[in-house]
PDB file of C-alpha atoms in Angstrom:
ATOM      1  CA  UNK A  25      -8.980  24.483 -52.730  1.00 46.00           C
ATOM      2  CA  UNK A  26      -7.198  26.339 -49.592  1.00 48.00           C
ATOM      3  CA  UNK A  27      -7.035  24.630 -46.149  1.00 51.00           C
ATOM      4  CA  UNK A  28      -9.824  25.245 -44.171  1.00 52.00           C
ATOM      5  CA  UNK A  29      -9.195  28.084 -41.269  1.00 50.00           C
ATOM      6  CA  UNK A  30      -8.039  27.556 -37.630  1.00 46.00           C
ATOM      7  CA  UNK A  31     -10.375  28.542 -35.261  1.00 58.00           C
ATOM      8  CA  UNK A  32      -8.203  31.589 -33.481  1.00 59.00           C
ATOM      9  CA  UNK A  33     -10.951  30.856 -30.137  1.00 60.00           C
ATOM     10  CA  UNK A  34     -10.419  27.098 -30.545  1.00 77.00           C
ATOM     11  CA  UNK A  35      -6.759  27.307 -31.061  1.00 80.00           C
ATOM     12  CA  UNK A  36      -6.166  29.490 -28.291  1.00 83.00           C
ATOM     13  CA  UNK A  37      -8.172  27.366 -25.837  1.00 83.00           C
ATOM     14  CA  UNK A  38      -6.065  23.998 -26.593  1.00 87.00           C
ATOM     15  CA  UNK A  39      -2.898  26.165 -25.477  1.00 89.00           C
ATOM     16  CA  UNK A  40      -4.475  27.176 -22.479  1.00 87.00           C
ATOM     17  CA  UNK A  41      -5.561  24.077 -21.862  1.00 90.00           C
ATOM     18  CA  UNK A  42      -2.055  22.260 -22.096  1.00 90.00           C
ATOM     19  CA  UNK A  43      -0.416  24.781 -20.397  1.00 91.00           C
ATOM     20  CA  UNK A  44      -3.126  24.392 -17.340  1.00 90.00           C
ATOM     21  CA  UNK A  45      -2.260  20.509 -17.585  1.00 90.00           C
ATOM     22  CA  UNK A  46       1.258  21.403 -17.829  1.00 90.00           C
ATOM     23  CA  UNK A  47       1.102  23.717 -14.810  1.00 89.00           C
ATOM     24  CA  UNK A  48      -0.913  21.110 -12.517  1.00 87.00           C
ATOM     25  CA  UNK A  49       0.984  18.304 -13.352  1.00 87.00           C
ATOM     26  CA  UNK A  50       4.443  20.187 -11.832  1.00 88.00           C
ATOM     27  CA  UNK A  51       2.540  21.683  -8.824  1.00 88.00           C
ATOM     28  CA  UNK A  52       0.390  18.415  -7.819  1.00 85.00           C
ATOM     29  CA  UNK A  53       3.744  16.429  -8.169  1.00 83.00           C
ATOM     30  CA  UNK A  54       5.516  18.860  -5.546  1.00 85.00           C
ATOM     31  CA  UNK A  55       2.537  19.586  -3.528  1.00 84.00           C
ATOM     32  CA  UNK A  56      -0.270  16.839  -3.643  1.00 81.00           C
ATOM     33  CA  UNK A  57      -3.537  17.604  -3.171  1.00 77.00           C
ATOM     34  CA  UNK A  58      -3.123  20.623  -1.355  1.00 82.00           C
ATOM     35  CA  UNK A  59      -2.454  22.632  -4.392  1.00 86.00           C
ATOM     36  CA  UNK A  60      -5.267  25.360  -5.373  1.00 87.00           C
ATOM     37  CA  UNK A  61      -7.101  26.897  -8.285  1.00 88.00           C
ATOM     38  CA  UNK A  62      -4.996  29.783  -8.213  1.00 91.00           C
ATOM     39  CA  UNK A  63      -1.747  28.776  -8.087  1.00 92.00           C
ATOM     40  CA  UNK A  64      -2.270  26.609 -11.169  1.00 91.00           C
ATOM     41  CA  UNK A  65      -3.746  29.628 -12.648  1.00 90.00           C
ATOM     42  CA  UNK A  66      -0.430  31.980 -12.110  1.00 92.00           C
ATOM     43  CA  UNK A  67       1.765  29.105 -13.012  1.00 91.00           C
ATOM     44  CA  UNK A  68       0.063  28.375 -16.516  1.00 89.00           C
ATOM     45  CA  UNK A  69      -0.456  32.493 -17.215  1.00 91.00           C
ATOM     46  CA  UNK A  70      -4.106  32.940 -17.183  1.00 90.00           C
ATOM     47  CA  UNK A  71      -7.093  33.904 -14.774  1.00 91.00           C
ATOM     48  CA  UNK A  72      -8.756  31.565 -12.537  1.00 90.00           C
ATOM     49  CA  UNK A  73     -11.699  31.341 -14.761  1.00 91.00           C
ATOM     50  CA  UNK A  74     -10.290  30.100 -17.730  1.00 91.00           C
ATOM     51  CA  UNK A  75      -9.202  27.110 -15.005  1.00 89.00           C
ATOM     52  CA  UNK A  76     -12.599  26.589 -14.170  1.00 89.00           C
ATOM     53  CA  UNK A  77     -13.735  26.770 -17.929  1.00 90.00           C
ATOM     54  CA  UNK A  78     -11.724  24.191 -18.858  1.00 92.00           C
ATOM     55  CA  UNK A  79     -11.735  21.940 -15.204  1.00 89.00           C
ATOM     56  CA  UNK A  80     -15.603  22.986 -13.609  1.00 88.00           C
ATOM     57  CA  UNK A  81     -14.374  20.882 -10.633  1.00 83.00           C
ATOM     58  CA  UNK A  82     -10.876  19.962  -8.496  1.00 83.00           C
ATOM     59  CA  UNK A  83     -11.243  16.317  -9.503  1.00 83.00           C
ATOM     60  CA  UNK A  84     -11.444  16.717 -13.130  1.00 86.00           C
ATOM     61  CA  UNK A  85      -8.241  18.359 -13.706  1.00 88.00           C
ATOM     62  CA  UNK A  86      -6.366  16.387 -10.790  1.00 86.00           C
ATOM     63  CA  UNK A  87      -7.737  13.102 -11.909  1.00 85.00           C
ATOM     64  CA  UNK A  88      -6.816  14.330 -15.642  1.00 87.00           C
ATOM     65  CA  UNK A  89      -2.994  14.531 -14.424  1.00 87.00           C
ATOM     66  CA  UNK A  90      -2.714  11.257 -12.494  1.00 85.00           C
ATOM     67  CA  UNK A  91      -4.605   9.491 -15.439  1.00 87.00           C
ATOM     68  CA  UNK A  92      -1.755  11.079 -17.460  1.00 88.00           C
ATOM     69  CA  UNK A  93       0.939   9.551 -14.915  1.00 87.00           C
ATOM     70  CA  UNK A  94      -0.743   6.030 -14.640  1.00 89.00           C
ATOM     71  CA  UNK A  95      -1.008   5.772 -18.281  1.00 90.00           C
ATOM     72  CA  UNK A  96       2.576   6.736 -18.960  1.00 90.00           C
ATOM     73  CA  UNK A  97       4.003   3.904 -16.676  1.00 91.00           C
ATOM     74  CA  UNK A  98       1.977   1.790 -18.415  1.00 92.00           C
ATOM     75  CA  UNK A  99       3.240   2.394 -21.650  1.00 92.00           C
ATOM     76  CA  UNK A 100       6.669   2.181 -19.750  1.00 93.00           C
ATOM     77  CA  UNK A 101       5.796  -1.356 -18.536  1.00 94.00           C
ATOM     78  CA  UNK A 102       4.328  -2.456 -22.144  1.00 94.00           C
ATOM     79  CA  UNK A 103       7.829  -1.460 -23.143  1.00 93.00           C
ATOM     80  CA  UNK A 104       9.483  -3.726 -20.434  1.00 93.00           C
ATOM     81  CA  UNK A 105       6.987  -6.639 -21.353  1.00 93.00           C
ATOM     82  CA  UNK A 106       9.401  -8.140 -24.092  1.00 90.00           C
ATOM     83  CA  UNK A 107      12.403  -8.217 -21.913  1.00 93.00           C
ATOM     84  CA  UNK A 108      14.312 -11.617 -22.324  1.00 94.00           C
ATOM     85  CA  UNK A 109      15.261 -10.990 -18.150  1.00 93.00           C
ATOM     86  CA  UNK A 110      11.671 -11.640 -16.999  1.00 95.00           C
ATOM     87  CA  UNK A 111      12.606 -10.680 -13.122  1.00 93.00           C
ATOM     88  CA  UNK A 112      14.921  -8.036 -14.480  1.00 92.00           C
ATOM     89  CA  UNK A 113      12.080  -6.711 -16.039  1.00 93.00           C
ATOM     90  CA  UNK A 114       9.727  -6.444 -13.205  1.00 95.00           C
ATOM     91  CA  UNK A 115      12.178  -4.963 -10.631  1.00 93.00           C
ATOM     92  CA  UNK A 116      13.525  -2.474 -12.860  1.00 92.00           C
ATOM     93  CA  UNK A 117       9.886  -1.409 -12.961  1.00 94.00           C
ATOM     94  CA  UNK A 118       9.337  -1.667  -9.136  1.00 94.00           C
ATOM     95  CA  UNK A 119      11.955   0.380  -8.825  1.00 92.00           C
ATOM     96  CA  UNK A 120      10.754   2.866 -11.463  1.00 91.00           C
ATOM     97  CA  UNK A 121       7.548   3.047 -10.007  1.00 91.00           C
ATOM     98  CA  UNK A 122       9.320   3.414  -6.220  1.00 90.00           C
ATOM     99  CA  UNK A 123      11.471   6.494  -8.008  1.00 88.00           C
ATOM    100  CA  UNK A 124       8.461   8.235  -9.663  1.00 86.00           C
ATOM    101  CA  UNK A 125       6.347   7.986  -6.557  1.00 86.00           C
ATOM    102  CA  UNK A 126       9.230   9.800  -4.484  1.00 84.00           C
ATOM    103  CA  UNK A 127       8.832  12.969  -6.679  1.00 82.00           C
ATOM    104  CA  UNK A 128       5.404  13.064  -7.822  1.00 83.00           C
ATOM    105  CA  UNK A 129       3.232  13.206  -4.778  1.00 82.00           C
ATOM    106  CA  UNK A 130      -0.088  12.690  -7.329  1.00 81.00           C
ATOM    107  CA  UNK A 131       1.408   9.515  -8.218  1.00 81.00           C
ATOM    108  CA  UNK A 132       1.575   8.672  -5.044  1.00 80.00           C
ATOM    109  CA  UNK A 133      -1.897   9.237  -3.587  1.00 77.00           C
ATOM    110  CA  UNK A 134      -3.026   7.297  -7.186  1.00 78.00           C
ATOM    111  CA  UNK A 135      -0.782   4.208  -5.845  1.00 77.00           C
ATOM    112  CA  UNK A 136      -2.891   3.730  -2.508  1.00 73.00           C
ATOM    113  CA  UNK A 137      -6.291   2.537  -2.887  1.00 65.00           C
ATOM    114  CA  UNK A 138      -6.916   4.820   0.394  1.00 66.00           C
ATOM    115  CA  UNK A 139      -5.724   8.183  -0.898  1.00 64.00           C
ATOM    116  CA  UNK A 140      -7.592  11.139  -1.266  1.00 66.00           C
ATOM    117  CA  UNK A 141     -10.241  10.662  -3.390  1.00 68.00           C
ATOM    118  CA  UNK A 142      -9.478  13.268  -5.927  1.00 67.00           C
ATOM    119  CA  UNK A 143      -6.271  11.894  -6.647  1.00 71.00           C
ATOM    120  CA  UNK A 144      -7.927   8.260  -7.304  1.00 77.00           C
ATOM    121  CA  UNK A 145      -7.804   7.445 -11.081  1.00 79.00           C
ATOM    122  CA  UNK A 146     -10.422   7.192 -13.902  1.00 80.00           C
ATOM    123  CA  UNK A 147     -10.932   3.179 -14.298  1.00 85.00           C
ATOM    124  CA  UNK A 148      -9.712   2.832 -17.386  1.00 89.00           C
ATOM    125  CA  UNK A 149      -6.403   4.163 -16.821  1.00 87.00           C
ATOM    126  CA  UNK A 150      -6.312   2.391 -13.979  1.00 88.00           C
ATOM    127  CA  UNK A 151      -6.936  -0.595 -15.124  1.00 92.00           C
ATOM    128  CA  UNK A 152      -4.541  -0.154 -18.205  1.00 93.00           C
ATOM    129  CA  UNK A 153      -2.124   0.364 -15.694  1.00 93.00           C
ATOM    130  CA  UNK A 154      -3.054  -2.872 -13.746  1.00 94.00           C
ATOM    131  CA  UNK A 155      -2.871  -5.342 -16.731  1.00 96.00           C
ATOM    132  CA  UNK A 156       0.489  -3.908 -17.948  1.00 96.00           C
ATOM    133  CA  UNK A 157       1.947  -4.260 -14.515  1.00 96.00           C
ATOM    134  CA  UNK A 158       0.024  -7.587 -13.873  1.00 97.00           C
ATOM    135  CA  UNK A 159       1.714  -8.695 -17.358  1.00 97.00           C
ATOM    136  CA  UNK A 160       5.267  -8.084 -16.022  1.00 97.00           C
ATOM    137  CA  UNK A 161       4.393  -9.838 -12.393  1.00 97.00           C
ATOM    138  CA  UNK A 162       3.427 -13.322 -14.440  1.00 97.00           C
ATOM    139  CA  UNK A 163       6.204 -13.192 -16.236  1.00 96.00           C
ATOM    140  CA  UNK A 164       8.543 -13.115 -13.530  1.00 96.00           C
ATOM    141  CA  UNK A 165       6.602 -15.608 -11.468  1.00 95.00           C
ATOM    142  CA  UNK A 166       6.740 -17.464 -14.112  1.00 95.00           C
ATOM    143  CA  UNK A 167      10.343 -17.208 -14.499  1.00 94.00           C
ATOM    144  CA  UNK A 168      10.581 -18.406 -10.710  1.00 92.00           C
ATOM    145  CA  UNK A 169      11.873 -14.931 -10.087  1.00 92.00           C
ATOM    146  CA  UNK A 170       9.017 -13.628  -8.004  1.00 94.00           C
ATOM    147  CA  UNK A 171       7.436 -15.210  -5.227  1.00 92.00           C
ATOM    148  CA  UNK A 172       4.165 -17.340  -6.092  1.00 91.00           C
ATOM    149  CA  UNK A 173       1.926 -15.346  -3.855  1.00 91.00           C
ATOM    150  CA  UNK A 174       2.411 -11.856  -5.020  1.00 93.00           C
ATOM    151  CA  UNK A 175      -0.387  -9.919  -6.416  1.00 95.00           C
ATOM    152  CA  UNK A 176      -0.665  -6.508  -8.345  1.00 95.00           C
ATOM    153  CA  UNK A 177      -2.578  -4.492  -5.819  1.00 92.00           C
ATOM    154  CA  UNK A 178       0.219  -5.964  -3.178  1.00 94.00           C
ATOM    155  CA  UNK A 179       2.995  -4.704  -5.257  1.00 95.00           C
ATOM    156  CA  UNK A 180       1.187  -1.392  -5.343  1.00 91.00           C
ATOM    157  CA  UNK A 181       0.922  -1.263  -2.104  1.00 90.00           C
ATOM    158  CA  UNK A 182       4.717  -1.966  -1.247  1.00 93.00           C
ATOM    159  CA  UNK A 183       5.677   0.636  -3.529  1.00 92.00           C
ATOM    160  CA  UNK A 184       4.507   3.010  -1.003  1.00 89.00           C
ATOM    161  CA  UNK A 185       5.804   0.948   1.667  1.00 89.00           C
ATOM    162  CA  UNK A 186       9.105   1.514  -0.144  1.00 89.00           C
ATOM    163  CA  UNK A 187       8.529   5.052   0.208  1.00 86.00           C
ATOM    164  CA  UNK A 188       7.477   5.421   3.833  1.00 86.00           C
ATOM    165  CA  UNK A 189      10.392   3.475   4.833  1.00 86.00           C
ATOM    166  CA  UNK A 190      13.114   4.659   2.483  1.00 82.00           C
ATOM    167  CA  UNK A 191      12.427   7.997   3.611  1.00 78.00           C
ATOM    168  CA  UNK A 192      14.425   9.172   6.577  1.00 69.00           C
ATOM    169  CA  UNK A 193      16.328  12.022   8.595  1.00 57.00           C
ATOM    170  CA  UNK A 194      19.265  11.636   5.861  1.00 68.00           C
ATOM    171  CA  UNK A 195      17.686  11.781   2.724  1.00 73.00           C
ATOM    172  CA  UNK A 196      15.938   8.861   0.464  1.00 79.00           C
ATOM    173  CA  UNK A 197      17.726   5.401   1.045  1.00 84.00           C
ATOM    174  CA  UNK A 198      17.461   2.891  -1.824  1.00 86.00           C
ATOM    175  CA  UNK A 199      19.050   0.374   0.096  1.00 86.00           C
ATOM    176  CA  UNK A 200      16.097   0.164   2.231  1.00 87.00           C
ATOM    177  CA  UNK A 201      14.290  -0.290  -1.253  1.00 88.00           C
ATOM    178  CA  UNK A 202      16.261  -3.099  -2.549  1.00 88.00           C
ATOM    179  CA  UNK A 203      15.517  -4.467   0.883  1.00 89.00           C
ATOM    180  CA  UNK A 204      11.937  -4.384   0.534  1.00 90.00           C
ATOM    181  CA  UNK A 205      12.576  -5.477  -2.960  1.00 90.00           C
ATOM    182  CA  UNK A 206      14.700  -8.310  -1.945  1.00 89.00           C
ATOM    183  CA  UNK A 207      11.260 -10.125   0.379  1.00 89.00           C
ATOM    184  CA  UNK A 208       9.944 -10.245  -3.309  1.00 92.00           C
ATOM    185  CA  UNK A 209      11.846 -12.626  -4.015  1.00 90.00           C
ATOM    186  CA  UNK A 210      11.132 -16.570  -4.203  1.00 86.00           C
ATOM    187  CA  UNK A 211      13.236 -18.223  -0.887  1.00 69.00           C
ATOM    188  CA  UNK A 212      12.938 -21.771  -1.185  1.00 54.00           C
ATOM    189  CA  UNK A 213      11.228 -22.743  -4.928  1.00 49.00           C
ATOM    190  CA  UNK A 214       7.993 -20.712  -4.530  1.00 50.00           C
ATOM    191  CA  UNK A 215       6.312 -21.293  -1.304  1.00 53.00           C
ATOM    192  CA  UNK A 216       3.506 -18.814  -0.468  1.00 55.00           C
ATOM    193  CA  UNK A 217       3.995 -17.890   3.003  1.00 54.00           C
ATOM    194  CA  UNK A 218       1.229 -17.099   5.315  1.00 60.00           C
ATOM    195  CA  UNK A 219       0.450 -14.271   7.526  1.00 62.00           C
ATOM    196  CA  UNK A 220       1.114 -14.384  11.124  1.00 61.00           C
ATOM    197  CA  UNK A 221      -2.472 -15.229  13.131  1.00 67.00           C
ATOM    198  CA  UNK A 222      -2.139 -12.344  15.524  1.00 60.00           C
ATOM    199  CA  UNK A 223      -4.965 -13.703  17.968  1.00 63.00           C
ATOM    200  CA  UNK A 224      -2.445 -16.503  18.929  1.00 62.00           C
ATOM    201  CA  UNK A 225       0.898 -14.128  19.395  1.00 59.00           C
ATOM    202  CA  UNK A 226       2.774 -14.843  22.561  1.00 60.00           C
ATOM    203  CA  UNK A 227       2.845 -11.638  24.933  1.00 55.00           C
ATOM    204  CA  UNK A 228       6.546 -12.158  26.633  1.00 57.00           C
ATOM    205  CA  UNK A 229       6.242 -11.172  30.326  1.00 57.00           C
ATOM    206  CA  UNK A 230       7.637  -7.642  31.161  1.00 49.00           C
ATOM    207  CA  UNK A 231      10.476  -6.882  33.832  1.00 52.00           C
ATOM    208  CA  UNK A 232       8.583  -5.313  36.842  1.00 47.00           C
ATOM    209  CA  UNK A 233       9.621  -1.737  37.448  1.00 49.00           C
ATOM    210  CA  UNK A 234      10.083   0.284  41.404  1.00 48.00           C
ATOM    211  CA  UNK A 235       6.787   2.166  40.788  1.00 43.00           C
ATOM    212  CA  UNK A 236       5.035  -0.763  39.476  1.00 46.00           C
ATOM    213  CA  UNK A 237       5.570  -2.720  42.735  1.00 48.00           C
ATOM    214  CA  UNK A 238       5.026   0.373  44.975  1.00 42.00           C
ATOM    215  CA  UNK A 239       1.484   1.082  43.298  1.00 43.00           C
ATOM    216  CA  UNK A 240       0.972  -3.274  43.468  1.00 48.00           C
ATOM    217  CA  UNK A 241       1.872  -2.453  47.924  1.00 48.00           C
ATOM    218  CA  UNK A 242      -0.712   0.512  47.388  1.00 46.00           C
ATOM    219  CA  UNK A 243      -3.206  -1.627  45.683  1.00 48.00           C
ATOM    220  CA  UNK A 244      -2.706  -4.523  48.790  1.00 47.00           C
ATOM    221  CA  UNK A 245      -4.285  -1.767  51.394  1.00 44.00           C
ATOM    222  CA  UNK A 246      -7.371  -0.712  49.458  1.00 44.00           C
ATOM    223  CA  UNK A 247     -10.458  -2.280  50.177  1.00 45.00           C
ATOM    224  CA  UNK A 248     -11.668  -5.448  48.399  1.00 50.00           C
ATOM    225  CA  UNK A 249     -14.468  -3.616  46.409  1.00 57.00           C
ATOM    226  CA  UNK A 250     -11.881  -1.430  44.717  1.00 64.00           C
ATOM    227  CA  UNK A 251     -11.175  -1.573  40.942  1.00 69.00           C
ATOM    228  CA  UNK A 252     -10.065  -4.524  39.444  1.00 71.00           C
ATOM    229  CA  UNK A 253      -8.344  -5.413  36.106  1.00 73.00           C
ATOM    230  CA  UNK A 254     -11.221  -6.620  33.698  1.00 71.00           C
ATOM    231  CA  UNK A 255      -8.789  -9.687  32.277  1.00 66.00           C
ATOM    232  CA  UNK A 256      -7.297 -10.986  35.599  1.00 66.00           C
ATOM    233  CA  UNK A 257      -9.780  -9.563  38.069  1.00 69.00           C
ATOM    234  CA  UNK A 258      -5.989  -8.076  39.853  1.00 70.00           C
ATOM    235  CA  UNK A 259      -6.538  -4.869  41.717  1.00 71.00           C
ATOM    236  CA  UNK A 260      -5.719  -1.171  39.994  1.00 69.00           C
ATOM    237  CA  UNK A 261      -4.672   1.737  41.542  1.00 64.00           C
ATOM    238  CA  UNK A 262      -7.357   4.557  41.195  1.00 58.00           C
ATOM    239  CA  UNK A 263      -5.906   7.072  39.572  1.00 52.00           C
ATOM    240  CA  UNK A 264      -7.216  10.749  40.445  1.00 50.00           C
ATOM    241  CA  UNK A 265      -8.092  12.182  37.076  1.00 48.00           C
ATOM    242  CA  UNK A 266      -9.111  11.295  33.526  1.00 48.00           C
ATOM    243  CA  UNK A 267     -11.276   7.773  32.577  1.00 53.00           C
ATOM    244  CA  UNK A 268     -10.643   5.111  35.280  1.00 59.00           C
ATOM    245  CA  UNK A 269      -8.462   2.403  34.507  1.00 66.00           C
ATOM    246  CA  UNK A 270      -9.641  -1.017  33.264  1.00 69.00           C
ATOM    247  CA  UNK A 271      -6.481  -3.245  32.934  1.00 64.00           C
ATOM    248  CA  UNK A 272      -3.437  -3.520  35.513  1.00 67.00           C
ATOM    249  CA  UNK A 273      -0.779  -3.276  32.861  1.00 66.00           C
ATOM    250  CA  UNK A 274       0.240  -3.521  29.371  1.00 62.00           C
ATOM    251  CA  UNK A 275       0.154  -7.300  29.268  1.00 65.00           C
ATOM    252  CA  UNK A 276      -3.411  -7.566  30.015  1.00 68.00           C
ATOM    253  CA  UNK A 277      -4.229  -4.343  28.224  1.00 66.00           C
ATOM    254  CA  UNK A 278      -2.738  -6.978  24.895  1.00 62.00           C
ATOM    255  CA  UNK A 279      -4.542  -9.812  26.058  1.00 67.00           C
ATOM    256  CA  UNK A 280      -7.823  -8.001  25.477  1.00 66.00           C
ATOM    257  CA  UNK A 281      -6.718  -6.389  22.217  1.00 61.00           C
ATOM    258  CA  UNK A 282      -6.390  -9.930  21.158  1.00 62.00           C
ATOM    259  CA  UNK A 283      -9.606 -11.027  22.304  1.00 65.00           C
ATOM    260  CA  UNK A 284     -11.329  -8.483  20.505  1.00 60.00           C
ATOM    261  CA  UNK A 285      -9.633  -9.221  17.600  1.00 56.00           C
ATOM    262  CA  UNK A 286     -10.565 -12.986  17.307  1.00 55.00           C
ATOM    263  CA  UNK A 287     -14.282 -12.299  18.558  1.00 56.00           C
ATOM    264  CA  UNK A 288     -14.319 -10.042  15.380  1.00 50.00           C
TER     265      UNK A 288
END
């Protein structure tokens, strides 16, 4: 008995369909989001509409290609996962992740729990992603290689960091990676240390400049029902256009910032 025929239709549709994924994967890695229909279209070789046969909607075939991405770091992180160098391990990964976020801009919007919401990943792959990575982080606190207090979504998160920062006016610096790296590290046995409360942050007082005091003389002649700073109730110099001032300066202009802050 013969083997049964190929579909010609069927057959011809998987092609297309791989080369679309093909096509979007290399154009959402250089251009994000921003890429269109029909530039996937020309890259793969067919018409818009077979696009839309196959994808009906943007977020099917983006989320299609960073489900792709996610789960292949995974798999590179399961690989990892048996590593005798627990914190070996896990920075060679950080730093895998850091390198395959610089050139793949899908990647990238996947990483930030903020991004645009077409690049945000199906769940599962997602959360495949999140237990291998998760498995590498416990293994290296474990180790006493990686501070206590570290979380998953955190090291997502200063992946991107990484990237912000390491990218400046003279090309991609991975020392200001290994920096960034480097505050992952354990300092004195494993101590979690706490954030900063920012409602109790000294505001150091601020030299005094010329045209500071010559508006303060101004302020001395106007009459007492003039504007007046709404923190120290200190007079402010009406200005002629735009909203009218409410604070005298940039010190009380913090103080208030941090009053709002701790009333929320």
């Amino acid at each position: 008995m013969g083997k049964a025929a190929v579909d010609p239709k069927r057959a011809d549709a998987r092609r297309n369909r791989a080369r679309l994924l093909e096509a979007a994967a290399d154009l959402l890695a250089a251009q994000g989001v921003a890429v269109s229909f029909d530039e996937i279209a020309r890259r793969a070789g067919v018409g818009v509409g077979t696009v839309y046969r196959h994808f009906p909607a943007r977020e099917d075939l983006f989320r299609t290609v960073v489900d792709s991405g996610l789960r292949q770091l995974a798999e590179q992180a399961n690989a990892l996962a048996g590593a005798e160098d627990a914190g070996d391990a896990f920075f060679r990964f950080f730093y895998l992740m850091v390198d395959q976020t610089v050139i793949n801009k899908a990647l990238c919007e996947a990483f930030d729990p903020q991004g645009v919401a077409e690049m945000r990943p199906d769940r599962d792959a997602d959360r495949s992603f999140e237990a291998a990575l998760g498995a590498l982080l416990a293994r290296a606190k474990a180790a006493g290689r990686v501070r206590a207090d570290l979380d998953v979504a955190e090291v997502r998160m200063l992946v991107i960091a990484s990237v912000m920062v390491a990218r400046g006016h003279h090309g991609f610096s991975w020392r200001m990676v290994a920096l960034i790296a480097g505050a992952l590290r354990p300092d004195d046995g494993m101590t979690p240390v706490p954030a900063p409360d920012v409602t109790k942050l000294m505001v150091l007082p601020v030299e005094r400049h010329e045209t500071d005091r010559v508006a303060e003389s101004r302020n001395e002649t106007e009459e007492a029902g003039g504007p007046r700073c709404t923190v120290c109730g200190e007079p402010i110099e009406a200005g002629g256009t735009g909203r009218p001032a409410r604070y005298c300066g940039a010190t009380c202009r913090q103080r208030a910032h941090r009053r709002r802050a701790k009333a929320g």
